[in-house]
Short mmCIF file of C-alpha atoms and ligand atoms in Angstrom, two decimals:
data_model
loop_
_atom_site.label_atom_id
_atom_site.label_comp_id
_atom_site.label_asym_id
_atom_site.label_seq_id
_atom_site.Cartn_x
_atom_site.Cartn_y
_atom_site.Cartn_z
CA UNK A 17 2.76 -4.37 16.67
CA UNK A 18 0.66 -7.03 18.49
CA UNK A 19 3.07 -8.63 20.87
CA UNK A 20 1.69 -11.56 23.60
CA UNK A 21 2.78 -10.42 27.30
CA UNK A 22 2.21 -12.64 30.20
CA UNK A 23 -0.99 -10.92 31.38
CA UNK A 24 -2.19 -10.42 27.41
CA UNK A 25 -1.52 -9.23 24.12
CA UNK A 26 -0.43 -5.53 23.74
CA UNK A 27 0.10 -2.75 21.26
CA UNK A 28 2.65 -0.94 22.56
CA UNK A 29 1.43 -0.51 26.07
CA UNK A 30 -2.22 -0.70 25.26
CA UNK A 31 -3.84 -4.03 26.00
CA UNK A 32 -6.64 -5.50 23.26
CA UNK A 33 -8.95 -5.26 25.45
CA UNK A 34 -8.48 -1.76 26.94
CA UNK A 35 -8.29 -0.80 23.16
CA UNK A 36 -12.17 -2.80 22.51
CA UNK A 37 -13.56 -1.42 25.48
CA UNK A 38 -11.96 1.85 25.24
CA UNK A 39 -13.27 2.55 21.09
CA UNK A 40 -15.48 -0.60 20.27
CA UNK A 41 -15.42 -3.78 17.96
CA UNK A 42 -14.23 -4.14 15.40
CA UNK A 43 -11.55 -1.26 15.40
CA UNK A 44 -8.28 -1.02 13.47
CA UNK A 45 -5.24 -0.52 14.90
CA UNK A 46 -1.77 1.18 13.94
CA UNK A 47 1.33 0.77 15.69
CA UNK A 48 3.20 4.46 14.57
CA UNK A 49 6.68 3.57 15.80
CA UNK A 50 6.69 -0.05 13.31
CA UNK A 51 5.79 2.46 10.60
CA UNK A 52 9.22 4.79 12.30
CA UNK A 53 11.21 1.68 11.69
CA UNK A 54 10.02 0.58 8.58
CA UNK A 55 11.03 3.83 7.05
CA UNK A 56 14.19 3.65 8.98
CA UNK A 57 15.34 0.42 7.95
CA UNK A 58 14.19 1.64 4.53
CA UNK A 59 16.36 4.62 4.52
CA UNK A 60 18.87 2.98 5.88
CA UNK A 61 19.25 0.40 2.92
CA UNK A 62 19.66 2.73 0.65
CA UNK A 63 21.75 5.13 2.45
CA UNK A 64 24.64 5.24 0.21
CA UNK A 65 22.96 6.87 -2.66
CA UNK A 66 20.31 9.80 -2.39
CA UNK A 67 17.26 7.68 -2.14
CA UNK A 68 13.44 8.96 -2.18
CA UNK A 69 10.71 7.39 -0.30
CA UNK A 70 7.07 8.22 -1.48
CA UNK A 71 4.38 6.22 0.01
CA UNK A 72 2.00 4.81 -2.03
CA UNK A 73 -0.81 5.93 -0.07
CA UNK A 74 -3.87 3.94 -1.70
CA UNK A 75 -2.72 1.47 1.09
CA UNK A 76 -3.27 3.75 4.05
CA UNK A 77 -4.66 7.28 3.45
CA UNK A 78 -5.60 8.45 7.10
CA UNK A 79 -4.36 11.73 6.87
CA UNK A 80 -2.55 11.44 10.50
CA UNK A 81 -0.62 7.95 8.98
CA UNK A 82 0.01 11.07 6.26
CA UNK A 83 1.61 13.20 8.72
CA UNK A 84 3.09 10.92 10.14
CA UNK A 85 4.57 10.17 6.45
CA UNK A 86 5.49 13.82 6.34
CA UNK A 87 7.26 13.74 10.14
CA UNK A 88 9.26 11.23 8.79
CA UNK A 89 10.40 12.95 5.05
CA UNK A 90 8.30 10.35 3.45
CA UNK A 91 6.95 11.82 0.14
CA UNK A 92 3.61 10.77 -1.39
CA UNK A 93 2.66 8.65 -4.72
CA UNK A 94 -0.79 9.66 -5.22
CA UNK A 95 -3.43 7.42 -7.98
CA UNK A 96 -6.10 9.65 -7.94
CA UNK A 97 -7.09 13.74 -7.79
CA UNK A 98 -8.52 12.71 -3.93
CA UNK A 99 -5.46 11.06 -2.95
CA UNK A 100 -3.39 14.95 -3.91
CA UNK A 101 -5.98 16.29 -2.02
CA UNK A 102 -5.59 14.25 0.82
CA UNK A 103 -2.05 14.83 0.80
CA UNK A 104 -2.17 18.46 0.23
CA UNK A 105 -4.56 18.27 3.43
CA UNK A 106 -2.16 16.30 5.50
CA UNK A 107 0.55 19.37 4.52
CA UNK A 108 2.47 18.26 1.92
CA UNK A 109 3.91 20.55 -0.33
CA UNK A 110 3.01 20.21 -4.26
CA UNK A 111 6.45 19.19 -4.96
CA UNK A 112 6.49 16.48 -2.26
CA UNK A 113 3.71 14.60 -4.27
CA UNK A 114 3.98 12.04 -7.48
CA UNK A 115 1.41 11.62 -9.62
CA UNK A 116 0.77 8.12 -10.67
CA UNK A 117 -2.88 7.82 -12.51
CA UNK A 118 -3.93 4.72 -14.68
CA UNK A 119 -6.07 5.81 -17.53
CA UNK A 120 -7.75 9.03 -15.83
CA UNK A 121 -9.50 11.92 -17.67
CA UNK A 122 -7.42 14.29 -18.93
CA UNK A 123 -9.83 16.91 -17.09
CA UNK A 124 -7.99 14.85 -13.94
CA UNK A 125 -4.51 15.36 -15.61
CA UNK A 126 -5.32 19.26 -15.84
CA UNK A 127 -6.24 19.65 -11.95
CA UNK A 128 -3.18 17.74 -10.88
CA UNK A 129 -1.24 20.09 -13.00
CA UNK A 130 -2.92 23.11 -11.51
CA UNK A 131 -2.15 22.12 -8.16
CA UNK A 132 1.43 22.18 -9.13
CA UNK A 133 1.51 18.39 -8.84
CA UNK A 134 4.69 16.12 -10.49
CA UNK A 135 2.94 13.93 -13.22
CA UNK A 136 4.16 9.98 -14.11
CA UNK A 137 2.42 9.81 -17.72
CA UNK A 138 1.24 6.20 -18.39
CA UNK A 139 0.06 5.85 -22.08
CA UNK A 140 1.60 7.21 -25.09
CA UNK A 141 -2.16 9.22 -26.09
CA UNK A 142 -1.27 10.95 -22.33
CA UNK A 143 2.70 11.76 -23.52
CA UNK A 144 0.81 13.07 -27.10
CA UNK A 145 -2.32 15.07 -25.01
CA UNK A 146 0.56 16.56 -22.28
CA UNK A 147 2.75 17.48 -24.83
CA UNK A 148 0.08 19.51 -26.90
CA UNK A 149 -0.87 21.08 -24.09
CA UNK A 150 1.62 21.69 -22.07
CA UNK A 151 5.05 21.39 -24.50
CA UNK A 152 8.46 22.09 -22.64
CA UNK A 153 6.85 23.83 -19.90
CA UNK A 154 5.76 20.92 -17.45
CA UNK A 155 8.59 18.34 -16.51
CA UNK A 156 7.26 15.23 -16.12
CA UNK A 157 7.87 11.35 -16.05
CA UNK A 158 7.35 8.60 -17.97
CA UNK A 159 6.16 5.07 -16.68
CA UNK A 160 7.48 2.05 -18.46
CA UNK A 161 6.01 -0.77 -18.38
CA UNK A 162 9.36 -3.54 -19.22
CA UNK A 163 7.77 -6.99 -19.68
CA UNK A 164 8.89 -8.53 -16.93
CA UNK A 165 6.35 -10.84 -14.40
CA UNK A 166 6.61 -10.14 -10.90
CA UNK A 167 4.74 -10.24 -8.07
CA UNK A 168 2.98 -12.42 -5.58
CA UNK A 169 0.19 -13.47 -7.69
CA UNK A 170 -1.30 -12.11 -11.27
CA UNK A 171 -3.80 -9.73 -9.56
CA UNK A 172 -0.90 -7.11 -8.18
CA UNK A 173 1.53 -8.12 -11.17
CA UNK A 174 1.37 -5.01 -13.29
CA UNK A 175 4.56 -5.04 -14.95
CA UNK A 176 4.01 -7.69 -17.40
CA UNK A 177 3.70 -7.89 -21.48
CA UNK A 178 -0.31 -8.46 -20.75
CA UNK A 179 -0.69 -5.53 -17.85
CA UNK A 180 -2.27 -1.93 -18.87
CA UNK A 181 0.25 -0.08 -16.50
CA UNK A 182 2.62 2.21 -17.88
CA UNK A 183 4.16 2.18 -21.93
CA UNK A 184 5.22 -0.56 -22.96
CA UNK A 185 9.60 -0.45 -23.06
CA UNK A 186 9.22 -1.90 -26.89
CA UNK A 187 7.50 1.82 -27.86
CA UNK A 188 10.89 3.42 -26.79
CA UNK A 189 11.03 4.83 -30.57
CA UNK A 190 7.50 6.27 -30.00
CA UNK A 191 8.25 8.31 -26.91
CA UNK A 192 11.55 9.38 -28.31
CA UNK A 193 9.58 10.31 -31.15
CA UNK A 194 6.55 12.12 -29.06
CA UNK A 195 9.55 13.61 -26.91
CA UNK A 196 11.32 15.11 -29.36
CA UNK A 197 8.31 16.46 -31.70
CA UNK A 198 6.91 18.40 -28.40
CA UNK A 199 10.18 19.08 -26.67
CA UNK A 200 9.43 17.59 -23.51
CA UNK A 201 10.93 17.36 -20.21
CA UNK A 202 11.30 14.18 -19.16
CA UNK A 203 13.20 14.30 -15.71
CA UNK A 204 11.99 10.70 -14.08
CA UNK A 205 11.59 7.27 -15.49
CA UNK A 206 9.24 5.31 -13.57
CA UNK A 207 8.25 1.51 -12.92
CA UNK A 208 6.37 0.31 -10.63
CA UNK A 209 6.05 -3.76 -11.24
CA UNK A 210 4.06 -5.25 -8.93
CA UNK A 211 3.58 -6.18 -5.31
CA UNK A 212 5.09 -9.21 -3.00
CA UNK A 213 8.06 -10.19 -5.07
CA UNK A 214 9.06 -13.28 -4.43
CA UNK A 215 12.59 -12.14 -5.38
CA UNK A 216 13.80 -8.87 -4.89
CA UNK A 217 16.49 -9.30 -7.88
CA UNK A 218 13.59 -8.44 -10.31
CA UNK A 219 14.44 -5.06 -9.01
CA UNK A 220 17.85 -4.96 -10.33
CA UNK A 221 16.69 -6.34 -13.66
CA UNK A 222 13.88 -4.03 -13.85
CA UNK A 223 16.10 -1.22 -13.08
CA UNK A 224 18.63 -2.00 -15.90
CA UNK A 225 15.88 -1.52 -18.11
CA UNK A 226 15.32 1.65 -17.13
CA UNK A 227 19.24 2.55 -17.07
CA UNK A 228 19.90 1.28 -20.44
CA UNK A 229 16.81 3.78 -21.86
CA UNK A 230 17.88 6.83 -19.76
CA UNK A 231 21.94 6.32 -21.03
CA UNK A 232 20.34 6.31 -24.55
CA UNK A 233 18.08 8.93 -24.47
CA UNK A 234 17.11 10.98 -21.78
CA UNK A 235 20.01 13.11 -20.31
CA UNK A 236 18.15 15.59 -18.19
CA UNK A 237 17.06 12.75 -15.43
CA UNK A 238 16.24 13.93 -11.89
CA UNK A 239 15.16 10.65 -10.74
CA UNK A 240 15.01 6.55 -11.44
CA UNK A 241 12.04 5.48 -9.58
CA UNK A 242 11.43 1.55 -8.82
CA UNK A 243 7.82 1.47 -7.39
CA UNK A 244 7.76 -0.74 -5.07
CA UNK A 245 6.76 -4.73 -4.76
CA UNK A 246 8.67 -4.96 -1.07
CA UNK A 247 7.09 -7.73 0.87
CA UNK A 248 6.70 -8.79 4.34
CA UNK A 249 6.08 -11.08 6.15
CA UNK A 250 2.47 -12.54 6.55
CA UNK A 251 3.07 -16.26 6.94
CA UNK A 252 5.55 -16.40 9.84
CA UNK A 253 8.06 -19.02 7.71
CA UNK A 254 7.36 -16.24 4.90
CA UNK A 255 10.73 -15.34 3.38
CA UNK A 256 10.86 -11.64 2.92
CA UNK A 257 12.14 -8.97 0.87
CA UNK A 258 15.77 -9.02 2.95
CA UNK A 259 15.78 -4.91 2.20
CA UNK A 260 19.63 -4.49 3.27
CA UNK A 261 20.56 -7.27 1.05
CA UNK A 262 18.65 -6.26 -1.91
CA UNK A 263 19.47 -2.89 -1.18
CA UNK A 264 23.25 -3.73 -1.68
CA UNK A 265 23.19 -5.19 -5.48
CA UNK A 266 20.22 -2.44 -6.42
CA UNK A 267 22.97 0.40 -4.58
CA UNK A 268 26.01 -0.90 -6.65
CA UNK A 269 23.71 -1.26 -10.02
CA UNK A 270 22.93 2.38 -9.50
CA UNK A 271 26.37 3.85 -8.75
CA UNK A 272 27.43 1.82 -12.28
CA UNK A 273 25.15 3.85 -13.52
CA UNK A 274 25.94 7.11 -12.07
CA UNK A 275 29.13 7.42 -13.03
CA UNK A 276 28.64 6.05 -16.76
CA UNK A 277 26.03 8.74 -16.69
CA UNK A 278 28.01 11.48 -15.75
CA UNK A 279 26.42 12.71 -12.73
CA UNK A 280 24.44 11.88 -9.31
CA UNK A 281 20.85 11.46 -9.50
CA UNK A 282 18.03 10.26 -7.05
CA UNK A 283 16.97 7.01 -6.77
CA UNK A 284 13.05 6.88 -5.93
CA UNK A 285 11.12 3.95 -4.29
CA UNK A 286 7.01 4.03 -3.61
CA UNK A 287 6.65 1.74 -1.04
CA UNK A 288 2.87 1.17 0.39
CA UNK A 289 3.15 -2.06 2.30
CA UNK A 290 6.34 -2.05 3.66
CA UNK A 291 5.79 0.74 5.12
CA UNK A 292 2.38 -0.04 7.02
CA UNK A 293 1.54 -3.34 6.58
CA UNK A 294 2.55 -4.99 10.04
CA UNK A 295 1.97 -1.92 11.80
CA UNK A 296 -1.91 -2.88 11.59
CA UNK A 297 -4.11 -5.19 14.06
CA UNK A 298 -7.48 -5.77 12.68
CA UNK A 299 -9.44 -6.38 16.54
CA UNK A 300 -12.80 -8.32 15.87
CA UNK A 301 -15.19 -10.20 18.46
CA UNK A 302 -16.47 -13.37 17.74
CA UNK A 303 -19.99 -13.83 17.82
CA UNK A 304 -20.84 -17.64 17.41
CA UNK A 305 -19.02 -20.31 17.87
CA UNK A 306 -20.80 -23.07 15.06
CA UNK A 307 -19.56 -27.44 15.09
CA UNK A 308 -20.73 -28.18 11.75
CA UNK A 309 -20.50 -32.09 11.02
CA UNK A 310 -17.11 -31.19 8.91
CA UNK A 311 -16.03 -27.27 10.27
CA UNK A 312 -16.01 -25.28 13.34
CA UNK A 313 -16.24 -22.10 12.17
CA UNK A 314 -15.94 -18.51 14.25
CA UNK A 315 -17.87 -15.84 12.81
CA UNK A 316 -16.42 -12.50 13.93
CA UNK A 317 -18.32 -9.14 13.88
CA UNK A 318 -16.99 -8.34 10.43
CA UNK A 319 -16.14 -9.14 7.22
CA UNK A 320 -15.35 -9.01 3.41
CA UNK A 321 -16.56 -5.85 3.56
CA UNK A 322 -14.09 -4.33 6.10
CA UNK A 323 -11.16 -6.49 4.93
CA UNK A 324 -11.18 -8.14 1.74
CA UNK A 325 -7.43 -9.30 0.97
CA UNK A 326 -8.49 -13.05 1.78
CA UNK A 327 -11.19 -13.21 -0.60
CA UNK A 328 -10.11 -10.87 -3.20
CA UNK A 329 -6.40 -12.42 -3.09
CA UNK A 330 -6.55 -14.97 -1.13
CA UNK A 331 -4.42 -13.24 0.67
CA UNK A 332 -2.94 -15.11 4.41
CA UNK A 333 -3.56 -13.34 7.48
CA UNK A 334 -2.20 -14.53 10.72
CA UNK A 335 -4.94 -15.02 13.23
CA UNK A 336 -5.05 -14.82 16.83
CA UNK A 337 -7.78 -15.42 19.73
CA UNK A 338 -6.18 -12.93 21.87
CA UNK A 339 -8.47 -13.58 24.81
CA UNK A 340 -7.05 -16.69 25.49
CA UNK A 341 -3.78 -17.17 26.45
CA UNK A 342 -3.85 -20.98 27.30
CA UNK A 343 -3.02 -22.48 23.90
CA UNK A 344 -2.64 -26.32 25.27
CA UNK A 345 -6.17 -26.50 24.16
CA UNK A 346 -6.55 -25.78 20.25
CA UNK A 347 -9.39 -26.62 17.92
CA UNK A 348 -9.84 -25.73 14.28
CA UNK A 349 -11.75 -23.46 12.82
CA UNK A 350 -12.98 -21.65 9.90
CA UNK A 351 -12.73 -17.76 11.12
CA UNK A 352 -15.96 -16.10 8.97
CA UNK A 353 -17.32 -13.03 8.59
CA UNK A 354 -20.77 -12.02 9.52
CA UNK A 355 -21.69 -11.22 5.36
CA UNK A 356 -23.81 -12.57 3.51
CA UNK A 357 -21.92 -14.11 1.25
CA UNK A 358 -18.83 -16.48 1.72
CA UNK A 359 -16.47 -14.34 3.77
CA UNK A 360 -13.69 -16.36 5.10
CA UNK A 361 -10.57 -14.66 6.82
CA UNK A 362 -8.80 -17.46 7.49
CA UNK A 363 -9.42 -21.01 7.08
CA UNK A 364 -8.40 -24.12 9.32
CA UNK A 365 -6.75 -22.23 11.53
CA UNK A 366 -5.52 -23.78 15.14
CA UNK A 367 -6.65 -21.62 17.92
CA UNK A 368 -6.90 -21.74 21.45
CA UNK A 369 -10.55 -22.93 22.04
CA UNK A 370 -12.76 -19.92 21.00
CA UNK A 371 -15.95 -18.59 22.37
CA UNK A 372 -18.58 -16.24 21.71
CA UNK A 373 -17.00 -13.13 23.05
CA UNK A 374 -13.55 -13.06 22.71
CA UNK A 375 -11.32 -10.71 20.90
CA UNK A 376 -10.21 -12.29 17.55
CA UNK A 377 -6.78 -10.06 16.09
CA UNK A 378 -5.82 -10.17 12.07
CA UNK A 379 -2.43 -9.23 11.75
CA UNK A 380 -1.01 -7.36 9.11
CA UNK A 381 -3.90 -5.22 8.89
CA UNK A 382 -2.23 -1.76 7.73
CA UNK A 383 -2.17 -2.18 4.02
CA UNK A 384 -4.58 -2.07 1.71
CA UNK A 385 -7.27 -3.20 4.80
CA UNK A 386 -9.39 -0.24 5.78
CA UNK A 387 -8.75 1.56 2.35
CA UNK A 388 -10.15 -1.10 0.55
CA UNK A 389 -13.18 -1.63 3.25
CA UNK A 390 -16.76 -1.26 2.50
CA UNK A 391 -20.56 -0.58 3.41
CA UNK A 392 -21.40 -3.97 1.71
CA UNK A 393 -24.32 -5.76 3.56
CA UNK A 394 -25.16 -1.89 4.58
CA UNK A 395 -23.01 -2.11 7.14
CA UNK A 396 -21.18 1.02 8.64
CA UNK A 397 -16.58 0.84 8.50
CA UNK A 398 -14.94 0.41 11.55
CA UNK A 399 -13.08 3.31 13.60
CA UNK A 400 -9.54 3.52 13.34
CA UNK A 401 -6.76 4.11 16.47
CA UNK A 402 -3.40 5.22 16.09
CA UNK A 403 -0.74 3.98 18.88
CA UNK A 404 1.87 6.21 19.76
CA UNK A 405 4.42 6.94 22.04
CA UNK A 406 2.20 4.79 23.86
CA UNK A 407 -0.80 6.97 23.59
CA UNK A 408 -4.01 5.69 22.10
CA UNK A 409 -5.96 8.34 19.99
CA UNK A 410 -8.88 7.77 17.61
CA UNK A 411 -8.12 8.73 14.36
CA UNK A 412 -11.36 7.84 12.47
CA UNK A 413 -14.97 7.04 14.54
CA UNK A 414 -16.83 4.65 13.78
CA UNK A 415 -19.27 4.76 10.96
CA UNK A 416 -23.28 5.49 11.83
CA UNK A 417 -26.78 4.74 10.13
CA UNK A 418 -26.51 8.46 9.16
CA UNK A 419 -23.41 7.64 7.22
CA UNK A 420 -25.75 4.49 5.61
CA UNK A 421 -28.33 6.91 4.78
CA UNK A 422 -26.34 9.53 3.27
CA UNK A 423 -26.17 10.68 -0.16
CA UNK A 424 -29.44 9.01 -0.68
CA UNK A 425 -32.34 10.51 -2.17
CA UNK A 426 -36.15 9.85 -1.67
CA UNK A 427 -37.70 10.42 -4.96
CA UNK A 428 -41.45 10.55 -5.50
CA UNK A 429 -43.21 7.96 -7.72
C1 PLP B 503 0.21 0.39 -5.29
C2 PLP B 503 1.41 1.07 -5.81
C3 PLP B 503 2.61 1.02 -5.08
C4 PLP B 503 2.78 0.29 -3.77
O1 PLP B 503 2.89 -1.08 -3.84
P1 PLP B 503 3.16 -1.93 -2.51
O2 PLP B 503 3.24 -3.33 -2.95
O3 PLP B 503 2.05 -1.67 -1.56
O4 PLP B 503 4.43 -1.45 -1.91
C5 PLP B 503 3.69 1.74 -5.60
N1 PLP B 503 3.60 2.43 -6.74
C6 PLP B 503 2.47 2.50 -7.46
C7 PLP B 503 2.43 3.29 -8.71
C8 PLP B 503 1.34 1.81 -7.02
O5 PLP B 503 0.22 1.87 -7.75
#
């Protein structure tokens, strides 16, 4: 994580600016032992029942953050056929890897299912298609979607009456129904509810839900699996998902359960930012320094297109000049992006006095950051470095104008 020394502000051992000269601006950057902890205090948590971790890996899909998944014993939730791929790539085994689609093509559905893939089935057309198709002989699970709002903001609620994720808990007699008629396996019940929760004891609630449905009618569970929603910290008053506290009424819920149940299943969790959030730096440069009549503003060598959480959720990121360290002198400013088109990354922020040149940091930059990024405005994505053991290694160059031009076709006319 980016940590201010006396002499600077490091990543481990790696200075910002040893890191911009070293692979260029603007450049991503991933701290691998936060991710270590993360997981650990994760795992930790939970320790006293058989929890599952499977990254949701829309939020970071370099396939060495992957491995580094897999190094850990980190399984995958996958949203898409390229996602499996990616994690089949990285070395995961088929059996290591959920699969959590929205409303895909059943020609999707199929490949997953070739490729030996565990499916989460979110619509009851999907339960009625899989069990035509596939009957008794492919154990799946079934995401419910249980009414319930949650989450930072309505954009990553998805577990509410209004959301399209998952069946809605009210259609229990359909799936029972659909179940039954085609014999199927059902071995998981999923939810996955949103991210940022302001309260982790929607997790409990949520999770009763899914108790109360499996005591009634599914007795062949493998697995309860919560999704995720874990939150940290991007103000730096934020109040956080306290994971060992949570972790204690969500263990005791689930040990209830167990024994009503009869038996000892696992408890699964998909957890994207938590995992990787913090671990990223976002390194930009500012370019020009502008005193409007009203604003200052810092426009930075990037933009909406290579980060868009502030203007797609309006999402805070800390900001930091990093390349000055004497913060007696602050001014204001609006930090932009170089787009055309109203980019701000943070707004009235207090800095130390900025100028053209110096190294401008976003933290939090790990999650949903560079897998969301862009070629907007034609420009080219960033590269992407991976810190550790205190080793520096590129893990993604830097876009070209080849990569601008590709895929594009002259046509006569
Ligand atoms: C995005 C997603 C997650 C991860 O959510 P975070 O808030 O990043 O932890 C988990 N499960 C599913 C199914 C998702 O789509």
């Amino acid at each position: 994580m980016l940590q201010k020394k006396e002499n600077g502000y490091f990543i481990q051992n790696q200075s910002v600016n040893s890191l911009i000269e070293q692979f260029g601006s603007p450049l991503y950057v991933y701290d691998g032992q936060k991710i270590e902890e993360q997981i650990a205090s994760m795992k930790d948590a939970f320790k006293e029942v058989d929890v599952k971790l499977k990254f949701a890996c829309k939020a970071l899909t370099n396939i060495n953050i992957l491995k580094l998944m897999l190094k850990n014993g980190v399984d995958i939730d996958a949203v898409s056929i390229e996602e499996i791929k990616l994690a089949l790539h990285a070395g995961f085994q088929p059996s290591q890897i959920q699969y959590t689609p929205s409303g895909v093509a059943f020609s999707e559905i199929e490949e997953a299912v070739e490729l030996g893939i565990r499916l989460n089935i979110d619509s009851l057309q999907l339960l009625e298609k899989v069990g035509e198709t596939y009957g008794s002989k492919l154990p799946v699970a079934i995401r419910l979607n249980p009414s319930i709002m949650a989450g930072g903001n309505l954009k990553i609620s998805t577990g509410h009456a209004d959301s399209k994720f998952g069946i809605p808990i009210d259609y229990i007699d359909q799936i029972v129904e659909l179940v039954e008629k085609y014999d199927l396996k059902i071995v998981g019940l999923h939810q996955h509810n949103g991210s940022d929760f302001k309260d982790g004891s929607v997790i409990v609630t949520a999770m009763k839900k899914s108790i109360e449905v499996a005591e009634k009618y599914f007795h062949d569970l493998q697995f309860i699996d919560m999704g995720s929603g874990f939150k940290v910290a991007y103000h730096e008053e934020d109040h956080i998902t306290e994971i060992h506290e949570l972790a204690k009424s969500v263990v005791k819920e689930f040990h209830d359960f167990q024994e009503r149940y009869g038996r000892k299943i696992e408890l699964w969790f998909e957890p994207g930012k938590f995992l990787v959030s913090e671990s990223g730096t976002f390194l930009m440069t500012c370019n020009v320094v502008k005193h409007n009549p009203n604003r200052n503003f810092v426009h930075v060598d990037s933009g909406l297109n290579h980060l868009i959480r502030p203007m797609m959720y309006d999402a805070y990121h800390e900001i930091l000049n990093v390349s000055n360290l004497d913060d007696s002198q602050t001014e204001n400013y609006d930090v932009v992006g170089y787009i055309c088109e109203t980019d701000t990354m943070g707004k009235d922020r207090k800095l130390p006095v900025v100028k053209p040149g110096d190294i401008i940091a976003m933290k939090n930059a790990g999650a949903y950051c560079f897998s969301m990024s862009s070629n907007y405005n034609s420009r080219i994505k960033p590269a992407e470095v991976l810190v550790y053991n205190r080793k520096a290694q590129l893990i993604r160059e830097r876009e070209s104008m080849e990569d601008i031009f590709r895929h594009q076709i002259e046509v006569t006319f």
